[in-house]
mmCIF file of C-alpha atoms and ligand atoms in Angstrom:
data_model
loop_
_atom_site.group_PDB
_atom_site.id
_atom_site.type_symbol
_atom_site.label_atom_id
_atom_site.label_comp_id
_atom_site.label_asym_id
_atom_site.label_seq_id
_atom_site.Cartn_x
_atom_site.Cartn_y
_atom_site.Cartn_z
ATOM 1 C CA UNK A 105 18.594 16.598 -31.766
ATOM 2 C CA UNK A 106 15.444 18.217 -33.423
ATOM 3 C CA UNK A 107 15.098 14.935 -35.058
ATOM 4 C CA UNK A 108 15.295 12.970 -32.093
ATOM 5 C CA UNK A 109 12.910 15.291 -30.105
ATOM 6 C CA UNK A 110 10.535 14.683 -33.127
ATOM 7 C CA UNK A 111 10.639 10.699 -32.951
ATOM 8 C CA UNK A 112 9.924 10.931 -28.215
ATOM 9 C CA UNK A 113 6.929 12.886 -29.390
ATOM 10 C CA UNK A 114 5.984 10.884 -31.678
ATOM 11 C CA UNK A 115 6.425 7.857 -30.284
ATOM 12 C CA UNK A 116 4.663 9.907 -26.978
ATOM 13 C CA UNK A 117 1.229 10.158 -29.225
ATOM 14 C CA UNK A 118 1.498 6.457 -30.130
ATOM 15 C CA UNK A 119 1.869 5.013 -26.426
ATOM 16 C CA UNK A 120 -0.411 7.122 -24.861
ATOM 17 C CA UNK A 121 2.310 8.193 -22.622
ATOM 18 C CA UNK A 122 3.543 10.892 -20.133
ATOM 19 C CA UNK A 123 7.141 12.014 -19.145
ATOM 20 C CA UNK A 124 7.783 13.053 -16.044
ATOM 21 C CA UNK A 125 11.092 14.658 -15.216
ATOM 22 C CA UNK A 126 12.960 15.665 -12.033
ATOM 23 C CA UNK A 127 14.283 18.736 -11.261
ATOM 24 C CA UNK A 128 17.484 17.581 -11.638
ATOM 25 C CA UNK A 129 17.298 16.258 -14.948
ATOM 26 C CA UNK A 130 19.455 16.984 -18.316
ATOM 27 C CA UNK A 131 18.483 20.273 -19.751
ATOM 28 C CA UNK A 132 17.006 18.720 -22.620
ATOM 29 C CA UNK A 133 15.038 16.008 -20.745
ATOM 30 C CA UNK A 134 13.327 18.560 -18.931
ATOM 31 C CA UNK A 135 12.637 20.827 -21.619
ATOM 32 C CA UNK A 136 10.796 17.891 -23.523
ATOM 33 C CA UNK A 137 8.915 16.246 -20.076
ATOM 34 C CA UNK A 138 5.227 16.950 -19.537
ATOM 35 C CA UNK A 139 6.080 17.946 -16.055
ATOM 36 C CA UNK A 140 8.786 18.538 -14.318
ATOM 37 C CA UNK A 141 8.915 18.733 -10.150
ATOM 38 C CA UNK A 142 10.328 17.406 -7.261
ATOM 39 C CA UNK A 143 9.384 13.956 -5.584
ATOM 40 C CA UNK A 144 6.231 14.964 -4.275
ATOM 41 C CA UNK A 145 5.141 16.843 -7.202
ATOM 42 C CA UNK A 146 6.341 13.819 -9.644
ATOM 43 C CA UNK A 147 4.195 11.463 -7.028
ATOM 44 C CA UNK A 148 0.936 13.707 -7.690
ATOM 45 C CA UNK A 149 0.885 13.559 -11.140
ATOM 46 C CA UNK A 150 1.792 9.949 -11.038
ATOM 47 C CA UNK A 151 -1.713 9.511 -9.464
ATOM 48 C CA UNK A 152 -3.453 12.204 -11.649
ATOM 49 C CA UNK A 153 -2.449 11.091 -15.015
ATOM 50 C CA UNK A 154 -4.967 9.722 -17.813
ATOM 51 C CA UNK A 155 -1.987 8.044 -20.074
ATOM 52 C CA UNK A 156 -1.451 4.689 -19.766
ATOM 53 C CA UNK A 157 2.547 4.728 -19.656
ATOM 54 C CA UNK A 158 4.666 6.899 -17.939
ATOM 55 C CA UNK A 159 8.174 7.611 -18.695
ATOM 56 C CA UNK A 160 9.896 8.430 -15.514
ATOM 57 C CA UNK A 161 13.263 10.335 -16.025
ATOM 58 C CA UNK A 162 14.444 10.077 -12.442
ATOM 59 C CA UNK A 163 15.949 7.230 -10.086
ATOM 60 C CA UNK A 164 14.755 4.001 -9.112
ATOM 61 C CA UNK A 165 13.046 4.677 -6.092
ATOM 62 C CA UNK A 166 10.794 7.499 -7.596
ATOM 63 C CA UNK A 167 9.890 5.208 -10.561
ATOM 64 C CA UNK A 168 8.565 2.852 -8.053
ATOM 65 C CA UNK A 169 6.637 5.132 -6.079
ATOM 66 C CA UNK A 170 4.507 6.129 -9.030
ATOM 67 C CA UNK A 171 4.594 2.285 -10.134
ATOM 68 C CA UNK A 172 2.968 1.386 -6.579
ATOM 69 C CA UNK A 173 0.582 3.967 -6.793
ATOM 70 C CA UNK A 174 -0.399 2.878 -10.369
ATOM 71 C CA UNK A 175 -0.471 -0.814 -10.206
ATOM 72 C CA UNK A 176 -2.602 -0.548 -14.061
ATOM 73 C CA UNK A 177 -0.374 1.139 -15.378
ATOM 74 C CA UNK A 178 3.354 0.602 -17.436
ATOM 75 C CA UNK A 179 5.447 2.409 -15.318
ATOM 76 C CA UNK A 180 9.006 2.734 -17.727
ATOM 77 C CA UNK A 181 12.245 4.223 -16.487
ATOM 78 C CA UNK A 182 14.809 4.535 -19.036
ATOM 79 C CA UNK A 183 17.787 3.455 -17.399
ATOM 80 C CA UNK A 184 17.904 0.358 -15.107
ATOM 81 C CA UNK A 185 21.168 1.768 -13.926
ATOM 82 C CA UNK A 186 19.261 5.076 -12.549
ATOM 83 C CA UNK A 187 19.643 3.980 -8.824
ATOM 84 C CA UNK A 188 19.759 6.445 -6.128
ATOM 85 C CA UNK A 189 23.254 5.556 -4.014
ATOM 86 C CA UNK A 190 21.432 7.171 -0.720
ATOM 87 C CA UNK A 191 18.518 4.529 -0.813
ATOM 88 C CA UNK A 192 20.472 1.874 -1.071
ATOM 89 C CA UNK A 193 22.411 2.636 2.182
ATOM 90 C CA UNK A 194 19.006 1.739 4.428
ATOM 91 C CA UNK A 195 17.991 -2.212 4.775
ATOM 92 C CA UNK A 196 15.400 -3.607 5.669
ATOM 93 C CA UNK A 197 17.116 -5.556 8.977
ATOM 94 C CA UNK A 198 18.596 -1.834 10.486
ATOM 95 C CA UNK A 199 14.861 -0.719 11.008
ATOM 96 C CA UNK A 200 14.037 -4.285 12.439
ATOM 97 C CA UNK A 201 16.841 -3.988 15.271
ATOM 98 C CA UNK A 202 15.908 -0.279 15.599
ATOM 99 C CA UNK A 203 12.449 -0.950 15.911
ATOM 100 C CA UNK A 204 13.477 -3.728 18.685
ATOM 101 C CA UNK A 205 15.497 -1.291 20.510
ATOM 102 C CA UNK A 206 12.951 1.739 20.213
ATOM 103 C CA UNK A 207 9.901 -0.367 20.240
ATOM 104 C CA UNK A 208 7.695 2.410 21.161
ATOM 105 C CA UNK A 209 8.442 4.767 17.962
ATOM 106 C CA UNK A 210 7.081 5.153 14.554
ATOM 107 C CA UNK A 211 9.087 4.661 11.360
ATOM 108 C CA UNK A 212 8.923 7.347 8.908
ATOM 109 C CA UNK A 213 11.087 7.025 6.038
ATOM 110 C CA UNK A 214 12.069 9.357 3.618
ATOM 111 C CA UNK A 215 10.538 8.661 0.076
ATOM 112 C CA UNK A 216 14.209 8.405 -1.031
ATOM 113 C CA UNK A 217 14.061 4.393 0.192
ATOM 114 C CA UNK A 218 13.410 1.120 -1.827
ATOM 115 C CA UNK A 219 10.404 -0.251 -1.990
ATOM 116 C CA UNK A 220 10.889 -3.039 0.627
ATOM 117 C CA UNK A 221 12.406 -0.814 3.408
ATOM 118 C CA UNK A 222 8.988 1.518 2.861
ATOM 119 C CA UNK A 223 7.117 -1.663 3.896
ATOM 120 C CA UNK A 224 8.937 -1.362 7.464
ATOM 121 C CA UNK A 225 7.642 2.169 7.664
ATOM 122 C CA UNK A 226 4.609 3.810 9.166
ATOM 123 C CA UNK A 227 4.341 6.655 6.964
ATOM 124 C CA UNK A 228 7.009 8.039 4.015
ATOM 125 C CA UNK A 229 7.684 12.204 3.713
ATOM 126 C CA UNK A 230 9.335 13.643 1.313
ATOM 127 C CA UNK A 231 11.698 16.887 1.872
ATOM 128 C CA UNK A 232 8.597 19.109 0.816
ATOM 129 C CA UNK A 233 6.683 17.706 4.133
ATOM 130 C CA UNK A 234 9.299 16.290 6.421
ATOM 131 C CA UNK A 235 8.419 18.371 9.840
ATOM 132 C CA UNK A 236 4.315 18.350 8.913
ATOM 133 C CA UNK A 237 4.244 14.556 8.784
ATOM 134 C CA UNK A 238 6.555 13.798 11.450
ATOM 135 C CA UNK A 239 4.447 16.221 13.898
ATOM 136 C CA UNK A 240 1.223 14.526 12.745
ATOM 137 C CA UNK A 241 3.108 11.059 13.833
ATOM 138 C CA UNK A 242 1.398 10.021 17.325
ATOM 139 C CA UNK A 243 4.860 8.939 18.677
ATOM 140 C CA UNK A 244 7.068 11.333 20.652
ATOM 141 C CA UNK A 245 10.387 9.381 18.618
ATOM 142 C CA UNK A 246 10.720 8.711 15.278
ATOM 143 C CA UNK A 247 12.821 6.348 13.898
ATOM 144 C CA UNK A 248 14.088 7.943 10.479
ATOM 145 C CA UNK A 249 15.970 7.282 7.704
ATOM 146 C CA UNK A 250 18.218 6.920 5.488
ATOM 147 C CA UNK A 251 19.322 10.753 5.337
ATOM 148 C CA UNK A 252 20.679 11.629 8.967
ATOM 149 C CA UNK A 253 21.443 15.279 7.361
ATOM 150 C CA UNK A 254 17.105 15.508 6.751
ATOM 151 C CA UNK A 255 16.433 14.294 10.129
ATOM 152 C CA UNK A 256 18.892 17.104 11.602
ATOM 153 C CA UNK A 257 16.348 19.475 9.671
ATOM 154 C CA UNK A 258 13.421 17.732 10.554
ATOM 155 C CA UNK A 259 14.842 17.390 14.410
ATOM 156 C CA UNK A 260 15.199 21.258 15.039
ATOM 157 C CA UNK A 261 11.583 21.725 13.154
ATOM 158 C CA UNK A 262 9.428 19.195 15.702
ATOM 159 C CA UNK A 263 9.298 18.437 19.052
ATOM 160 C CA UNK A 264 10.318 14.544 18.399
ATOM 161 C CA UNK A 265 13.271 13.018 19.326
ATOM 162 C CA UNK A 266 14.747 11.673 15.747
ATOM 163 C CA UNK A 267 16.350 8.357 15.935
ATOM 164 C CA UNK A 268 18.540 8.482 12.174
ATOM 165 C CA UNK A 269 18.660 4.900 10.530
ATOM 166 C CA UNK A 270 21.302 4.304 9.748
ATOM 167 C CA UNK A 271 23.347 6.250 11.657
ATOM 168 C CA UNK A 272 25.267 7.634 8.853
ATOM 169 C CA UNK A 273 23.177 7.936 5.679
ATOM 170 C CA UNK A 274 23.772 10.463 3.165
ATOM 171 C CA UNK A 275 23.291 11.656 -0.117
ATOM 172 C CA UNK A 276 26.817 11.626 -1.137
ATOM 173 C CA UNK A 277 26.159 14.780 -3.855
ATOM 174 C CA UNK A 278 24.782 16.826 -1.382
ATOM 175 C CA UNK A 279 26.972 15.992 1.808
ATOM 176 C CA UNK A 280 30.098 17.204 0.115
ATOM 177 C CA UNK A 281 29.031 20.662 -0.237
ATOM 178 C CA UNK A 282 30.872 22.199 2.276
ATOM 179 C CA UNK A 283 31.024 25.683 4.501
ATOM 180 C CA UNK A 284 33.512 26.625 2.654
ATOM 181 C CA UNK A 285 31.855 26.193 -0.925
ATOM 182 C CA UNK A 286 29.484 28.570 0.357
ATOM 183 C CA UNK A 287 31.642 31.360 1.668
ATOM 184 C CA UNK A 288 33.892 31.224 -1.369
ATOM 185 C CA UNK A 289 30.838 31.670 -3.219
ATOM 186 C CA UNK A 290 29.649 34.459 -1.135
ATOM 187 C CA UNK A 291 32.837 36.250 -1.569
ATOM 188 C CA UNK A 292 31.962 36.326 -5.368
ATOM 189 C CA UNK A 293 28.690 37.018 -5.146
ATOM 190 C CA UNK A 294 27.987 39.024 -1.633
ATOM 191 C CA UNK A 295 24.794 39.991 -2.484
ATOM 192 C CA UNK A 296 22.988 36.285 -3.197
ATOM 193 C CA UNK A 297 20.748 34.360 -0.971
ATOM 194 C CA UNK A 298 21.905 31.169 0.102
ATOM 195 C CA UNK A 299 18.994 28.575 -0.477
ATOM 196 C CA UNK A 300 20.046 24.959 0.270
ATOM 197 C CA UNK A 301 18.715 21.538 -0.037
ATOM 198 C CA UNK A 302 18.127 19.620 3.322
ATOM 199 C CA UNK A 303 19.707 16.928 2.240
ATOM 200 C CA UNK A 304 23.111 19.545 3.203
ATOM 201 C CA UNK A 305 25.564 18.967 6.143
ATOM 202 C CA UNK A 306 24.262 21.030 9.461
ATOM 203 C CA UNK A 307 26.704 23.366 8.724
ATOM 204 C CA UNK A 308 25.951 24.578 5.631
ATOM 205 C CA UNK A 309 22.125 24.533 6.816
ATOM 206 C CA UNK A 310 22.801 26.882 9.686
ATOM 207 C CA UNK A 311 24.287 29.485 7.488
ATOM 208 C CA UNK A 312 21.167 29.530 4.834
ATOM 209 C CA UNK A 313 18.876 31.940 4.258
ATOM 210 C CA UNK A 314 16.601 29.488 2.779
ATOM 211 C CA UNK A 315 15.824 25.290 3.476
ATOM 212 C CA UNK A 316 13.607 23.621 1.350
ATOM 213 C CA UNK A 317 12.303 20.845 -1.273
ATOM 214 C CA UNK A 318 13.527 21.140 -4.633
ATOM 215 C CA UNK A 319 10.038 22.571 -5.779
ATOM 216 C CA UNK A 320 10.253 24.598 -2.575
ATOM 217 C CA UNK A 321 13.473 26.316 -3.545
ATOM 218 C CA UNK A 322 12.163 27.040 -7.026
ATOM 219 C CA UNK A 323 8.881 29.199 -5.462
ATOM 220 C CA UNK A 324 11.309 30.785 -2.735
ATOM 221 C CA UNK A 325 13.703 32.549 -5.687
ATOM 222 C CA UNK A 326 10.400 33.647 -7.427
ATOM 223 C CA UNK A 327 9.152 35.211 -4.403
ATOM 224 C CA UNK A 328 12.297 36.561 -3.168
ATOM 225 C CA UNK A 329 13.372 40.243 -3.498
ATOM 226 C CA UNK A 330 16.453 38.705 -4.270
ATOM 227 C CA UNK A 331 18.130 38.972 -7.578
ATOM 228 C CA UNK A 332 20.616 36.629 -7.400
ATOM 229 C CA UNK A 333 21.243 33.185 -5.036
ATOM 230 C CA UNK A 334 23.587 30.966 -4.390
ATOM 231 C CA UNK A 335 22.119 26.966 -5.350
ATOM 232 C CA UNK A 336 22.938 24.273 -2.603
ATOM 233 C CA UNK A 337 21.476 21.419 -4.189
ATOM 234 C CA UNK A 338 22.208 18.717 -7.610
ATOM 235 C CA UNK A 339 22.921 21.349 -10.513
ATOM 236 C CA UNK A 340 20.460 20.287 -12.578
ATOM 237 C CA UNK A 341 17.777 22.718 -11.183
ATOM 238 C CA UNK A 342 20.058 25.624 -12.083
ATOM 239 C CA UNK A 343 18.010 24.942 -15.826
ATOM 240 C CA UNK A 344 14.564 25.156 -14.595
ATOM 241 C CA UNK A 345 15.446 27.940 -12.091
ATOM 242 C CA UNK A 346 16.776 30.230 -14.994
ATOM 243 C CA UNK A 347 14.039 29.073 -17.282
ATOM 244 C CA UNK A 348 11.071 29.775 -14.644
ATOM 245 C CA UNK A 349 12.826 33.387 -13.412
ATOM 246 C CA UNK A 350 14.360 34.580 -16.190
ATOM 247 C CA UNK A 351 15.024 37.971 -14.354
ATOM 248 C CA UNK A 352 17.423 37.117 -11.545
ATOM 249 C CA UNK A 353 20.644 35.016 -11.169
ATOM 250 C CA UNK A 354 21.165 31.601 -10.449
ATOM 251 C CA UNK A 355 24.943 30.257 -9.051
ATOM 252 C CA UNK A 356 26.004 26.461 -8.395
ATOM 253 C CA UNK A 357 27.795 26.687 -4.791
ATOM 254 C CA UNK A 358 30.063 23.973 -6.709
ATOM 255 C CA UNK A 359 30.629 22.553 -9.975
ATOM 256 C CA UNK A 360 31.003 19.359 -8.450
ATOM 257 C CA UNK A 361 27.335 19.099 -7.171
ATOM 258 C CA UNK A 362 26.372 16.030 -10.116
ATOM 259 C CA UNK A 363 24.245 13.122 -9.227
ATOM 260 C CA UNK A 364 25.526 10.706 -11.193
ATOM 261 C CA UNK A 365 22.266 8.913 -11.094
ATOM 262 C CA UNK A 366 20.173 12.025 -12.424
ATOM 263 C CA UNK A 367 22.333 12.019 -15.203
ATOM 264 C CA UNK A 368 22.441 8.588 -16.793
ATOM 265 C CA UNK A 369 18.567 9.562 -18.733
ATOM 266 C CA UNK A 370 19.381 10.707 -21.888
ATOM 267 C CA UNK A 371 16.959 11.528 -24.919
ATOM 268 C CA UNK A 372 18.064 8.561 -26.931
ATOM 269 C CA UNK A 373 17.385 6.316 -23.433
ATOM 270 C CA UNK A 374 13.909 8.097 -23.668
ATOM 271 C CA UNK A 375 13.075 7.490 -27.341
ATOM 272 C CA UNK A 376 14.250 3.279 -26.866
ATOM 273 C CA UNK A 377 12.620 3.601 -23.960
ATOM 274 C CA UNK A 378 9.173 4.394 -25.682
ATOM 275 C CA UNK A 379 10.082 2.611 -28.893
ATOM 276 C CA UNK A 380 10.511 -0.471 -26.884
ATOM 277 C CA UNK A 381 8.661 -0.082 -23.658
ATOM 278 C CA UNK A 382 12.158 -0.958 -21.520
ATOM 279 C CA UNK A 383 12.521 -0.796 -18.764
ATOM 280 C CA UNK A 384 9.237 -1.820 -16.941
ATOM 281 C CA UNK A 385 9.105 -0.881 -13.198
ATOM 282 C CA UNK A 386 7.308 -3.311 -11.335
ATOM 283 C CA UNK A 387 7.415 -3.788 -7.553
ATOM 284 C CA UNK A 388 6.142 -7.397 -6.134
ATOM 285 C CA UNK A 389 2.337 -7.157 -5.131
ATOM 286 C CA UNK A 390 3.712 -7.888 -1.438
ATOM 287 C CA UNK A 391 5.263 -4.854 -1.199
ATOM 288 C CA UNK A 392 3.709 -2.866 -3.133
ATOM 289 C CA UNK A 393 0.635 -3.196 -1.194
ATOM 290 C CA UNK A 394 2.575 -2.304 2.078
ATOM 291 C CA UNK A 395 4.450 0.380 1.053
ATOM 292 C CA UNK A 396 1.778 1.509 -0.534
ATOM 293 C CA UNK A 397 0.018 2.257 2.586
ATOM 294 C CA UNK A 398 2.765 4.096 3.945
ATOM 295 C CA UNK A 399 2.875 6.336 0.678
ATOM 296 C CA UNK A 400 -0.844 6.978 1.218
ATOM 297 C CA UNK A 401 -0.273 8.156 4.603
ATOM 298 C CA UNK A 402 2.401 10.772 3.457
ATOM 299 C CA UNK A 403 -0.588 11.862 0.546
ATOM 300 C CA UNK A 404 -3.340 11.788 3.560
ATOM 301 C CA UNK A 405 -1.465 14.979 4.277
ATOM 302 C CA UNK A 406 -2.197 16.984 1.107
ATOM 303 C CA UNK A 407 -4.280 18.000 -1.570
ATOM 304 C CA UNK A 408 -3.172 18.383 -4.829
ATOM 305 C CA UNK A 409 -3.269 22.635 -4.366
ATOM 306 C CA UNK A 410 -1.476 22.835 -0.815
ATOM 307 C CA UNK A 411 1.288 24.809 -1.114
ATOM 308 C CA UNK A 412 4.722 22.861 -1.208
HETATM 309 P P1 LIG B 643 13.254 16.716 -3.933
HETATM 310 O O1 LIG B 643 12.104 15.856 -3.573
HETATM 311 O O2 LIG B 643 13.420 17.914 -3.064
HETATM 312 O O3 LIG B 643 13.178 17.119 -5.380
HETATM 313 O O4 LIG B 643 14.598 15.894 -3.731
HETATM 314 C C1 LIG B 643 14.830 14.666 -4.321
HETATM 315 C C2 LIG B 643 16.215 14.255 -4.203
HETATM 316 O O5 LIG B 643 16.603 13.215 -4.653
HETATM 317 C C3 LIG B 643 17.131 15.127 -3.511
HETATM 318 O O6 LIG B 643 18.415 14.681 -3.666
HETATM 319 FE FE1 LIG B 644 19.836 10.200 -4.432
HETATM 320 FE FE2 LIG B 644 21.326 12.318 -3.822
HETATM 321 FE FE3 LIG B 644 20.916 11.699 -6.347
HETATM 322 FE FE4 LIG B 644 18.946 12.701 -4.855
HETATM 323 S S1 LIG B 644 20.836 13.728 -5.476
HETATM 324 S S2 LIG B 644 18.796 10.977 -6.263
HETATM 325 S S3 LIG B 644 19.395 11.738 -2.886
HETATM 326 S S4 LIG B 644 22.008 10.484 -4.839
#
């Protein structure tokens, strides 16, 4: 492995290149990334980077986002098969016959969408901003997709009336999480903070002591008076939570909490990767320049030091 560590940073000199990692990455891809963060934070330093490449060791749709907002630049992901199952379930013709039967609201999508259904949208959010962009939306209803268990969140945290599209999108690692995996895991550990994901069933929502982004959940359990917490969200953060706070105690609410799609970067995917700039991310100039104003609306929102 040390080997193979040696030849990424190596070959990282060479390219001129950054790696940007998710929170939910592999251990090991995190520990070697430049930065490491949650969609929002991975979209900031897409913009602020001086390298010229940028490996990004996440899914599809996050690759793209930095590839839209960095037309000049080689935007690689390592694995073509990296494609986040949730994104996929919103197209392009359910906003169109929402839009026709709502035709007074907004579209705000979720940053967790492909790069066509962004161009259908009037501004993106991530889960580090969903209420503060929809309440800056002019519209009193928001058409919003594709995770109905985020616009349940976002719902009780504005005054709009959320319209989910579809009407049944979900991260399938996060919606199985049940009640249940919670109180089990409170029965082991009675003293730990729940701290969730929104992309989690109402349910389990209601019954945390925390809600927030990825990045958000990481400065909540260093805050915290808490020394231990129970994790509602893809495993993989359980690495940079114990890593970051090396004083308290970390707890998967299930084993089974895996995205499948997080996992399929791997160091020797990163090292080809580099070695033989594969695979390029590159989203048509017609929609890249229309979802790329709906991005910049979402990053009209913040500065690079506002708080998550
Ligand atoms: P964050 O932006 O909170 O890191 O979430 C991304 C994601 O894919 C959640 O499943
Ligand atoms: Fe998509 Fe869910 Fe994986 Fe996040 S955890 S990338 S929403 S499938």
């Amino acid at each position: 492995m040390k080997n193979l560590i040696n030849e990424i940073l190596e070959l990282k000199k060479e390219r001129n290149a950054i790696i940007l990692a998710h929170n939910y990455q592999r251990p090991e891809i995190q520990d070697i990334a430049d930065f490491v963060g949650d969609s929002l934070g991975l979209s900031r330093e897409a913009i602020d980077t001086k390298a010229e490449v940028i490996v990004f060791c996440g899914v599809d749709f996050m690759a793209e986002t930095a590839s839209i907002l960095n037309p000049d630049k080689t935007v690689l992901i390592p694995d073509k098969s990296a494609i986040c199952p949730m994104a996929m379930m919103l197209k392009v013709e359910d906003i169109k016959v929402a839009k026709e039967k709502y035709p007074n609201a907004e579209t705000v999508l979720y940053i967790n969408s492909t790069a066509e259904t962004k161009t259908e949208a009037d501004c993106i959010c991530t889960s580090a901003n969903a209420p503060e962009t929809i309440n800056a939306m002019n519209s009193d209803t928001i058409l919003f997709g594709p995770d109905k268990n985020l616009a349940y969140f976002v719902e009780k945290r504005t005054k709009k009336r959320i319209i989910p599209v579809p009407e049944d999108g979900v991260c399938p690692t996060h919606h199985q999480l049940s009640k249940d995996d919670f109180l089990n895991s409170l029965k082991k550990y009675p003293n730990a903070e729940l701290v969730v994901h929104p992309e989690v069933i109402p349910e389990v929502q209601e019954m945390a002591t925390h809600i927030a982004s990825t990045e958000g959940m990481l400065e909540y359990c260093k805050k915290s008076n808490s020394k231990e917490f129970i994790i509602g969200t893809e495993n993989g953060i359980i690495h940079r939570l114990k890593r970051e706070i090396p004083g308290k105690k970390f707890y998967a609410a299930s084993e089974i909490a895996i995205c499948p799609a997080m996992k399929m970067i791997t160091l020797e995917k990163v090292r080809d990767s580099l070695k033989e700039l594969k695979y390029e991310v590159r989203v048509p100039e017609e929609i890249s320049m229309k979802a790329k104003e709906a991005i910049d609306c979402m990053l009209s929102h913040h500065s690079k030091n506002d708080p998550l």
